[in-house]
Coordinates of C-alpha atoms and ligand atoms in Angstrom, one line a residue:
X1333 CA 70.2 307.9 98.0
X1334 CA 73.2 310.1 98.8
X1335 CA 72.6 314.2 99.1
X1336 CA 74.5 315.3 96.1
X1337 CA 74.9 319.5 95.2
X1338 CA 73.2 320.7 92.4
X1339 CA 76.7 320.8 90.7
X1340 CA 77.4 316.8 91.8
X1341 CA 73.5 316.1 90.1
X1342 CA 74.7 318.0 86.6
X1343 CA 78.5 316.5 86.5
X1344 CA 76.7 313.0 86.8
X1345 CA 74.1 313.8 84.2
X1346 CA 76.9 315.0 81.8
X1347 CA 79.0 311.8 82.6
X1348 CA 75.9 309.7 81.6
X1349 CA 75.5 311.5 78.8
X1350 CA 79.2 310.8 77.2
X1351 CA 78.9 307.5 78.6
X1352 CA 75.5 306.9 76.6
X1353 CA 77.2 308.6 73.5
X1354 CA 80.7 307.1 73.5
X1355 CA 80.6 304.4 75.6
X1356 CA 77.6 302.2 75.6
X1357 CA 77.4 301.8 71.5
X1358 CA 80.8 300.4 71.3
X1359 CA 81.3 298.7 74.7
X1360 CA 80.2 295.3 73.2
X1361 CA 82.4 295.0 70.3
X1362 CA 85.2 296.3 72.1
X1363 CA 85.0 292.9 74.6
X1364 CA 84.3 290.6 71.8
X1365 CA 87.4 292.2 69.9
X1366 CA 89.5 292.8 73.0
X1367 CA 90.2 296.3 71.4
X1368 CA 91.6 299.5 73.0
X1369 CA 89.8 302.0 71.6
X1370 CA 91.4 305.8 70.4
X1371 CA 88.6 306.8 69.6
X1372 CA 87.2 306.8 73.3
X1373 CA 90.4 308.8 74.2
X1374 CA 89.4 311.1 71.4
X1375 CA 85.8 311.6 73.1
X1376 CA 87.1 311.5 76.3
X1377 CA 89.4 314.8 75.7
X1378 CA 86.7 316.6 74.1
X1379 CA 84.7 316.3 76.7
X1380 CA 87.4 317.2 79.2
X1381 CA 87.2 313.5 81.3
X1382 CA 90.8 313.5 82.0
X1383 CA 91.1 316.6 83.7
X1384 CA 88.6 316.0 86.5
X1385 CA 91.4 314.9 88.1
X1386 CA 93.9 317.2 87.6
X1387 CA 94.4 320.6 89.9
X1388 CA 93.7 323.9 88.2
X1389 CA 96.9 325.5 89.2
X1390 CA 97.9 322.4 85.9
X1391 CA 95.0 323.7 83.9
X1392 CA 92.3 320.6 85.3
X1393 CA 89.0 320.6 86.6
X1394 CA 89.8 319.8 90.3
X1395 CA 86.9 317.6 91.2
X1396 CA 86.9 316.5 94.9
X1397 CA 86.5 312.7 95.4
X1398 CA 82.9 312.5 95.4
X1399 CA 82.8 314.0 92.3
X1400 CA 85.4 311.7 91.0
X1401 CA 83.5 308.9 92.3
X1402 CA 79.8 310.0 90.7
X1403 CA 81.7 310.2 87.2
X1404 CA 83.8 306.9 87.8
X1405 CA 80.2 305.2 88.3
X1406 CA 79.1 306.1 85.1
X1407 CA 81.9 304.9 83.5
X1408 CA 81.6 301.2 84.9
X1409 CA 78.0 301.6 84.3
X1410 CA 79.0 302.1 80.3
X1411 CA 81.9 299.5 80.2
X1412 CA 84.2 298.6 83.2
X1413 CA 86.8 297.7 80.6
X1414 CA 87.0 301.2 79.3
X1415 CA 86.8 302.4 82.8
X1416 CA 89.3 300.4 83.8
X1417 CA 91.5 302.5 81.5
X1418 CA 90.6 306.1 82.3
X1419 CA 90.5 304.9 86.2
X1420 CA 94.7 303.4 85.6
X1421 CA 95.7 306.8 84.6
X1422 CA 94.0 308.5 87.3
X1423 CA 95.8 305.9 90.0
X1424 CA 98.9 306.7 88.4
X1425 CA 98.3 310.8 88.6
X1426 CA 97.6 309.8 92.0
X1427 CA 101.5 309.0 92.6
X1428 CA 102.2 312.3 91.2
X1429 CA 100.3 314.2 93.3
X1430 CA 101.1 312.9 96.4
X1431 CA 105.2 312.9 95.9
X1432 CA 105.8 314.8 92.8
X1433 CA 107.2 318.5 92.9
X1434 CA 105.6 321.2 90.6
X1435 CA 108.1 320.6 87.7
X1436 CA 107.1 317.1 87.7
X1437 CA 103.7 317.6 88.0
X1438 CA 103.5 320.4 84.9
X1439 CA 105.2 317.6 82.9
X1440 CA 102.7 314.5 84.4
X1441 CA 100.2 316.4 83.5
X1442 CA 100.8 317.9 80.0
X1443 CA 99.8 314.8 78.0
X1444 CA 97.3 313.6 80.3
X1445 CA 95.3 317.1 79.4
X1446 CA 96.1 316.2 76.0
X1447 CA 94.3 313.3 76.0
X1448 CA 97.2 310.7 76.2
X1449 CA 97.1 308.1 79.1
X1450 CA 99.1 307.6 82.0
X1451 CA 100.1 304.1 83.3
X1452 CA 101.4 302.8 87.2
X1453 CA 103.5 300.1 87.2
X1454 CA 104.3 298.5 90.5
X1455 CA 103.4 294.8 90.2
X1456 CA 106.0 292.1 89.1
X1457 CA 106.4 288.2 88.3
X1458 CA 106.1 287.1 92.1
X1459 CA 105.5 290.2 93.9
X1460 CA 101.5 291.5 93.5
X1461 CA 99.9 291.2 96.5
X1462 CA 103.3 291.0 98.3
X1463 CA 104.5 294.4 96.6
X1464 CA 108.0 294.4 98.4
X1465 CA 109.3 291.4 96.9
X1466 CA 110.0 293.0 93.5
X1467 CA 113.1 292.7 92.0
X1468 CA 113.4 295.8 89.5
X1469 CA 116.3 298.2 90.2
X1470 CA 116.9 301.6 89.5
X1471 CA 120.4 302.5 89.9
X1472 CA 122.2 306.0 89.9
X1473 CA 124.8 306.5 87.5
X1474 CA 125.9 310.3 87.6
X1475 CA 122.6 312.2 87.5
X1476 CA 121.1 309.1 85.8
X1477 CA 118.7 306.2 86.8
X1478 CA 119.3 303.0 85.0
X1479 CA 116.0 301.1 85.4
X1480 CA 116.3 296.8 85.0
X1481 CA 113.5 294.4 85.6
X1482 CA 110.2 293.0 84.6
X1483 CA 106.4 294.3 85.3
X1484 CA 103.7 292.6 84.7
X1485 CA 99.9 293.4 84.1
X1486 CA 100.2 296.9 83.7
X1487 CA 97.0 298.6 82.6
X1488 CA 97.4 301.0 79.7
X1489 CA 101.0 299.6 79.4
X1490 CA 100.9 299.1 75.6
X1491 CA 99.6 302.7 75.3
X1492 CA 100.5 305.6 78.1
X1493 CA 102.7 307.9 77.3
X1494 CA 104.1 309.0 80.7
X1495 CA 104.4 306.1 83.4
X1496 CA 104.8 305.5 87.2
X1497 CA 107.0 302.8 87.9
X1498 CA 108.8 301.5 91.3
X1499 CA 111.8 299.9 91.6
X1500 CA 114.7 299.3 94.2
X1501 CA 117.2 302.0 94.2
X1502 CA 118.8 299.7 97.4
X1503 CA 118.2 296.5 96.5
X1504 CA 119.8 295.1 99.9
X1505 CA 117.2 297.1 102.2
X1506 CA 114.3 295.2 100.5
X1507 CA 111.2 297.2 100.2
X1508 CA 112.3 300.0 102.4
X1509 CA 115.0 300.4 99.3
X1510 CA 111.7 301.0 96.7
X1511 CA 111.7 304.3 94.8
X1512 CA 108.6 305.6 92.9
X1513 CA 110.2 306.9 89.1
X1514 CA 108.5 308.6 86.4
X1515 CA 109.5 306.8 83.0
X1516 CA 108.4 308.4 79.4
X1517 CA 107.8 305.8 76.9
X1518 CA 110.2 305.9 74.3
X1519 CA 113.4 306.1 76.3
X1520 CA 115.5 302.8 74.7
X1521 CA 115.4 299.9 76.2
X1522 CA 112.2 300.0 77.6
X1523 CA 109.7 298.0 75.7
X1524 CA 106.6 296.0 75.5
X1525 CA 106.1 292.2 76.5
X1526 CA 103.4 289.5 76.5
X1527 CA 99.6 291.4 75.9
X1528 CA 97.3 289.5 78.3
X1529 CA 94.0 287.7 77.4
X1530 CA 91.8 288.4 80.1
X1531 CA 88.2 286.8 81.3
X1532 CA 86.9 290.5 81.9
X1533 CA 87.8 294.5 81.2
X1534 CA 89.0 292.9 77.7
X1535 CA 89.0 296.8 76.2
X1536 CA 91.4 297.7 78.8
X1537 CA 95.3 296.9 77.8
X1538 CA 97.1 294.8 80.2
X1539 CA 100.7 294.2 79.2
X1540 CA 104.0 293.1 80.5
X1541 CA 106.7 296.3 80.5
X1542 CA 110.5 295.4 79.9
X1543 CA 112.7 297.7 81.1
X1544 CA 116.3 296.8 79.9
X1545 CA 119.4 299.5 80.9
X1546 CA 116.8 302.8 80.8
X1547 CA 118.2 305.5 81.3
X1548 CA 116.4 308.2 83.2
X1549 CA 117.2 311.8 84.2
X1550 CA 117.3 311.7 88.1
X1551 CA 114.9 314.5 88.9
X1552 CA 112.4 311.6 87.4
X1553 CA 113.0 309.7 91.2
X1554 CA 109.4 311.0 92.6
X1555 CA 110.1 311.7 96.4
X1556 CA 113.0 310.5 97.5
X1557 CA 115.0 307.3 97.2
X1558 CA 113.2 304.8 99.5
X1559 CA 110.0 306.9 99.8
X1560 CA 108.7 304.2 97.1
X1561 CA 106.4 302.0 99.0
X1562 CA 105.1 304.6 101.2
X1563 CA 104.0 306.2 97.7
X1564 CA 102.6 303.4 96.5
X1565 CA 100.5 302.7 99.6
X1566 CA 99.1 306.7 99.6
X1567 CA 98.3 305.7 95.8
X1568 CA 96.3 302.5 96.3
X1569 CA 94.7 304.3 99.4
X1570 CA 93.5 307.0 97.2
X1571 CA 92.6 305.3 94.3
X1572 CA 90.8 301.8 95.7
X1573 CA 87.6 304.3 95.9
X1574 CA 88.0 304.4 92.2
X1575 CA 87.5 300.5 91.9
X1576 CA 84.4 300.5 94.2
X1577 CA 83.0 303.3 92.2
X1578 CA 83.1 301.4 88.8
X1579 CA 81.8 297.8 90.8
X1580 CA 78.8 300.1 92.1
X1581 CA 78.3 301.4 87.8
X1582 CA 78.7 297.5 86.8
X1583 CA 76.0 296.6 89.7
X1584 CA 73.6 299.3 88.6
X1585 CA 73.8 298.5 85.3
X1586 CA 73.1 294.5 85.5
X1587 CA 70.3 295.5 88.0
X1588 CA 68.7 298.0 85.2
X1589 CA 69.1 295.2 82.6
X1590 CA 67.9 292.3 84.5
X1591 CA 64.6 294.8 85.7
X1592 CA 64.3 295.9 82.5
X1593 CA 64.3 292.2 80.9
X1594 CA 61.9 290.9 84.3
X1595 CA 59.0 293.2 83.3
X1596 CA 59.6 292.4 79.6
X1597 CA 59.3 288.5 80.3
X1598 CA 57.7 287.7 83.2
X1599 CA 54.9 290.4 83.9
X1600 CA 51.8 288.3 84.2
X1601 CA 53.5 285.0 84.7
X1602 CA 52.3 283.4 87.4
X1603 CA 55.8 282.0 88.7
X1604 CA 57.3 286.3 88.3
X1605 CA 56.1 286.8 92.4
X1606 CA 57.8 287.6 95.2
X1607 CA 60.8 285.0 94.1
X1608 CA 61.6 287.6 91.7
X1609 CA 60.5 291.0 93.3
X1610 CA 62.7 289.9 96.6
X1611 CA 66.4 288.9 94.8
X1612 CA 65.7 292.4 92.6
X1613 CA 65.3 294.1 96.0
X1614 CA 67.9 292.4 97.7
X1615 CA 70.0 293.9 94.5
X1616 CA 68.7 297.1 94.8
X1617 CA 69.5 297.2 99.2
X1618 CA 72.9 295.9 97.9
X1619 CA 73.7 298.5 95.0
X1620 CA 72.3 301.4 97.5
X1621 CA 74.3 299.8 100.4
X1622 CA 77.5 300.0 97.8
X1623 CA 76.9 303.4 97.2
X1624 CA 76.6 305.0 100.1
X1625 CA 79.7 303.4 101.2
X1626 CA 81.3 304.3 98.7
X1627 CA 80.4 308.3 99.4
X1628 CA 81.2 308.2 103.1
X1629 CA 84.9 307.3 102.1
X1630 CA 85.1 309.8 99.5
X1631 CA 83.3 312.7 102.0
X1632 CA 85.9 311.7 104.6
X1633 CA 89.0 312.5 101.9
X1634 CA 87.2 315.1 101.0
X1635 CA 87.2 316.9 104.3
X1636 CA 90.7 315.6 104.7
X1637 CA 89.9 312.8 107.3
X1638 CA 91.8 309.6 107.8
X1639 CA 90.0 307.3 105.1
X1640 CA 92.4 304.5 104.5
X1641 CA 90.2 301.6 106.7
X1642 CA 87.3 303.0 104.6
X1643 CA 89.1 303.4 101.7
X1644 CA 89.6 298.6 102.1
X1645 CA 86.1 298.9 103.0
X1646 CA 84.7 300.4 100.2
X1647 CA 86.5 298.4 98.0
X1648 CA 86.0 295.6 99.1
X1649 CA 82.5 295.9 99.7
X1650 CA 81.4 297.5 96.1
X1651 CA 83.8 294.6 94.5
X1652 CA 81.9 292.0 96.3
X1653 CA 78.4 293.6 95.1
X1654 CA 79.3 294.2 91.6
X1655 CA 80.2 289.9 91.8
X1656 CA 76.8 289.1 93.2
X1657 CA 74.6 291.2 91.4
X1658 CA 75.9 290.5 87.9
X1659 CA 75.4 286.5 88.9
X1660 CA 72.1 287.2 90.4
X1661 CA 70.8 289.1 87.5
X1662 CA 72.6 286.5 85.2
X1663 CA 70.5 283.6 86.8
X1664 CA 67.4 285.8 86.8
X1665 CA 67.6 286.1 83.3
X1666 CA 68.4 282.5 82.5
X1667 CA 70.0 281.5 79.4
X1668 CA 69.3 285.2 78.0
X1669 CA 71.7 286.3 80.8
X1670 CA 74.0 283.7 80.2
X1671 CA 74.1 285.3 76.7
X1672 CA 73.7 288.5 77.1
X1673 CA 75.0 289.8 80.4
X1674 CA 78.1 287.8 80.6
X1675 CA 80.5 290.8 80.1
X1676 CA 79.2 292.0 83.8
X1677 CA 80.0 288.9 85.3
X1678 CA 83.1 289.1 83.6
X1679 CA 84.5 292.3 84.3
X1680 CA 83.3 292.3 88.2
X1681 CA 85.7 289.3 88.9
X1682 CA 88.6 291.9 87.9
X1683 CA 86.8 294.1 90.7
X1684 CA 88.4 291.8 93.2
X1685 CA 92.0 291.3 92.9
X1686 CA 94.0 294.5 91.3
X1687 CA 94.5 297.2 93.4
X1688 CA 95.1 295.1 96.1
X1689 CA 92.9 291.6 96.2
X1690 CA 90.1 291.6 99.1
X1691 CA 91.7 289.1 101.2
X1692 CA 94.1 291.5 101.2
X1693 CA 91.8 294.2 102.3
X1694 CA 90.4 292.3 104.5
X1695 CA 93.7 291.8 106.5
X1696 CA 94.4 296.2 106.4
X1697 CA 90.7 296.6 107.5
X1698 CA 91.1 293.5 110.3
X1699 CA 94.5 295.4 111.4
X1700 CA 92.4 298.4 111.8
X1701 CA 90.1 296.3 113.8
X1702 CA 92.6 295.1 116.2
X1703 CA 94.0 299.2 116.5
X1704 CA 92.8 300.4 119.9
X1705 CA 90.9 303.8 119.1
X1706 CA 93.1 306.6 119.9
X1707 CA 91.8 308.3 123.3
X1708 CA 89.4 311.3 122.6
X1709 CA 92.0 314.1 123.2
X1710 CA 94.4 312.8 120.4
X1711 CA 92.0 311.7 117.7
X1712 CA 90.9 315.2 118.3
X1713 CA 94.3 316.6 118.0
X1714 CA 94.6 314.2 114.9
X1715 CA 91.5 315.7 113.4
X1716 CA 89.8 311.9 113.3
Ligands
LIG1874 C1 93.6 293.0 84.5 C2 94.6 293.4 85.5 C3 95.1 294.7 85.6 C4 96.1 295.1 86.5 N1 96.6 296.4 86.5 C5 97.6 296.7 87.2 C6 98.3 297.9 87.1 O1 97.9 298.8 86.3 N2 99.4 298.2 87.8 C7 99.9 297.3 88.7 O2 101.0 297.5 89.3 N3 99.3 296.0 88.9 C8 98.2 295.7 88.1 N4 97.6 294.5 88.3 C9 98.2 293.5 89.2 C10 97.2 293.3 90.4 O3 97.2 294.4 91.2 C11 97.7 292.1 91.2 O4 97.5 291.0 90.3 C12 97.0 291.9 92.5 O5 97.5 292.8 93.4 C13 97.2 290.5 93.1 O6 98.5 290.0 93.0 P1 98.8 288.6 92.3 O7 98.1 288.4 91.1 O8 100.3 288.4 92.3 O9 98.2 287.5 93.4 P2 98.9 286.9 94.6 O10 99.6 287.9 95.4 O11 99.8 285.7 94.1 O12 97.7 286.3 95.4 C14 97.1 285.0 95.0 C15 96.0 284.7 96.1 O13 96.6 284.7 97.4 C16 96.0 285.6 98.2 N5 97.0 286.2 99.1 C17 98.2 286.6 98.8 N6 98.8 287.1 99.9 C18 98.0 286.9 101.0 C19 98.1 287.2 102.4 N7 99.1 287.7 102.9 N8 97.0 286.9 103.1 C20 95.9 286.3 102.6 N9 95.7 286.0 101.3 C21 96.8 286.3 100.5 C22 95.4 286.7 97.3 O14 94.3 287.4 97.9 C23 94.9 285.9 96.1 O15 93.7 285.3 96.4 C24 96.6 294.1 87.4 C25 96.1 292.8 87.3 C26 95.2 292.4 86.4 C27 94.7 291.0 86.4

């Protein structure tokens, strides 16, 4: 078990808390109804959720990324759907923080303290895992943008109120032409599409955005023109953490149900031996494994280390445990799993494609591989 501070150990056990209030009772009819809930939101403000990850010079909390990542785990223990949610508008405050100036970031941040939702909009129809191929354009008119294309699955699209979205502003130079934009919803022309039925995360809103002739101001452009995938990288790098955080909550939480359900069913039973007792261990070396991956990436940000390899790792590993712990505690439990614990099977497939599918974190942690070490004297200089 990870050394946590005395502060780390209360911000969890107020995270479990909400999470048990707000989250747990409702997480169930929210999958069946494939609902975003308000209501959540509402909960969420009052208990101040959102600004964790805001700086206090914007009026947040400032949590480092371990604390991020303790509170993340609760919420994937309570519902990776509605996770999933309050995790998208985090990734797209990422964005913000890493490119925007302070103007931008007072405005960012406004409605995200006031409980509305942010949303990051970089995939496209043909360009997910390969994010340069995108076709959306942002062109300047004057001290305009005018923003045309298509995005599709957008978390929260249906529902933020401030967005990040990319798009060429030099559609000749490929994706070294990508600029990172903030768009408000509301401007005309920009618009809703198809609302995606999903297997898993079904309280999270996943929507195509339509943006026909939108006009933006052009002190929206975050960075500067062509900046956009290098932003979008330092986003996903930052925010991949948050996915292995809620895959090691989803983990944990089939492992407590399927222990829970193993001493109500089987204690006494002659075939509940070491069968049994060995897959819930191998679950609990896995979660505990997960975990303490998971922390080592977020200490390394923290004390503003290189973290990107760890950042894939992490990832990548937590997803992978979230997918076989749900199906081992699913078999476990038999046709009461099948039943019952579906929803974790369900949302930890999710866990492995957005934010960048493990194949494809497999090939930046392989490049890594492949990286000759830099020789003492410069990692030193480089602080690694
Ligand atoms: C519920 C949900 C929410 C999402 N939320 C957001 C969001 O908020 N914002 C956003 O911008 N996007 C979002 N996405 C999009 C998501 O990030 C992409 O779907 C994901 O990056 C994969 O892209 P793709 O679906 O186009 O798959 P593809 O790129 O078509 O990949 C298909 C398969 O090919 C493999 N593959 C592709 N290229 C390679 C390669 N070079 N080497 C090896 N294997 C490869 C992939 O690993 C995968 O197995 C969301 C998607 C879903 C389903």
């Amino acid at each position: 078990m990870s050394i946590l501070t005395a502060e780390q150990i209360a911000i969890k056990q107020a995270a479990k808390e909400f999470v048990a209030k707000n989250i747990i009772p409702v997480a169930d009819a929210l999958d069946k109804t494939c609902e975003f809930h308000p209501k959540v939101l509402a909960a969420a403000k009052e208990s101040k959720i959102f600004a964790m990850a805001v700086p206090k010079e914007y009026g947040g909390l400032d949590y480092d990324a371990l604390t991020q990542a303790i509170v993340l785990e609760e919420w994937g223990y309570g519902c990776a759907g509605i996770g999933t949610t309050l995790a998208a508008s985090i990734l797209s405050m990422d964005s913000v923080l890493i490119a925007g100036t302070h103007e931008q970031k007072l405005r960012y941040f406004k409605p995200i303290l006031n409980s509305e939702i942010g949303s990051f909009g970089l995939t496209e129809p043909g360009a997910g895992s390969d994010a340069g191929a995108g076709k959306t354009t942002a062109i300047k008119q004057g001290d305009e943008y005018v923003l045309n294309g298509t995005k599709c699955w957008i978390t929260n699209g249906g529902y933020a109120s401030v967005y990040v979205i990319f798009a060429l502003t030099d559609p000749a130079a490929g994706m070294k032409g990508l600029s990172a934009f903030i768009v408000e919803r509301g401007r005309p022309g920009f618009t809703i599409g198809t609302v995606d039925h999903k297997l898993g995360i079904r309280s999270s809103n996943t929507v195509e955005l339509l943006l026909k002739d939108v006009h933006i101001p052009a002190n929206n452009l975050l960075g500067k023109e062509g900046e956009g995938m290098k932003v979008a990288m330092k986003t996903l790098d930052m925010a991949r953490p948050a996915i292995a955080a809620l895959s090691v909550g989803l983990a944990q939480r089939a492992l407590d149900e399927c222990a829970k359900h193993v001493l109500a069913t089987f204690t006494g039973k002659n075939y509940a031996g070491q069968t049994l007792q060995f897959k819930l261990a191998d679950m609990q070396i896995l979660v505990e494994a997960a975990r303490e991956t998971l922390h080592n990436t977020m200490r390394l940000r923290d004390a503003g280390k290189p973290f990107s390899k760890e950042s894939a790792i992490a990832k990548t590993f937590c997803a992978d445990v979230a997918m076989q712990v749900t199906t081992t505690a699913v078999s476990l439990m038999g046709s009461y799993g099948y039943t019952h614990l579906g929803k974790y099977m369900r949302d930890s497939k999710i866990m492995q494609i957005y934010e960048g599918t493990n194949q494809i974190q497999r090939l930046v942690i392989s490049r890594a591989v492949l990286t000759p070490a830099p020789a003492p004297a410069a990692a030193q200089k480089a602080g690694i």
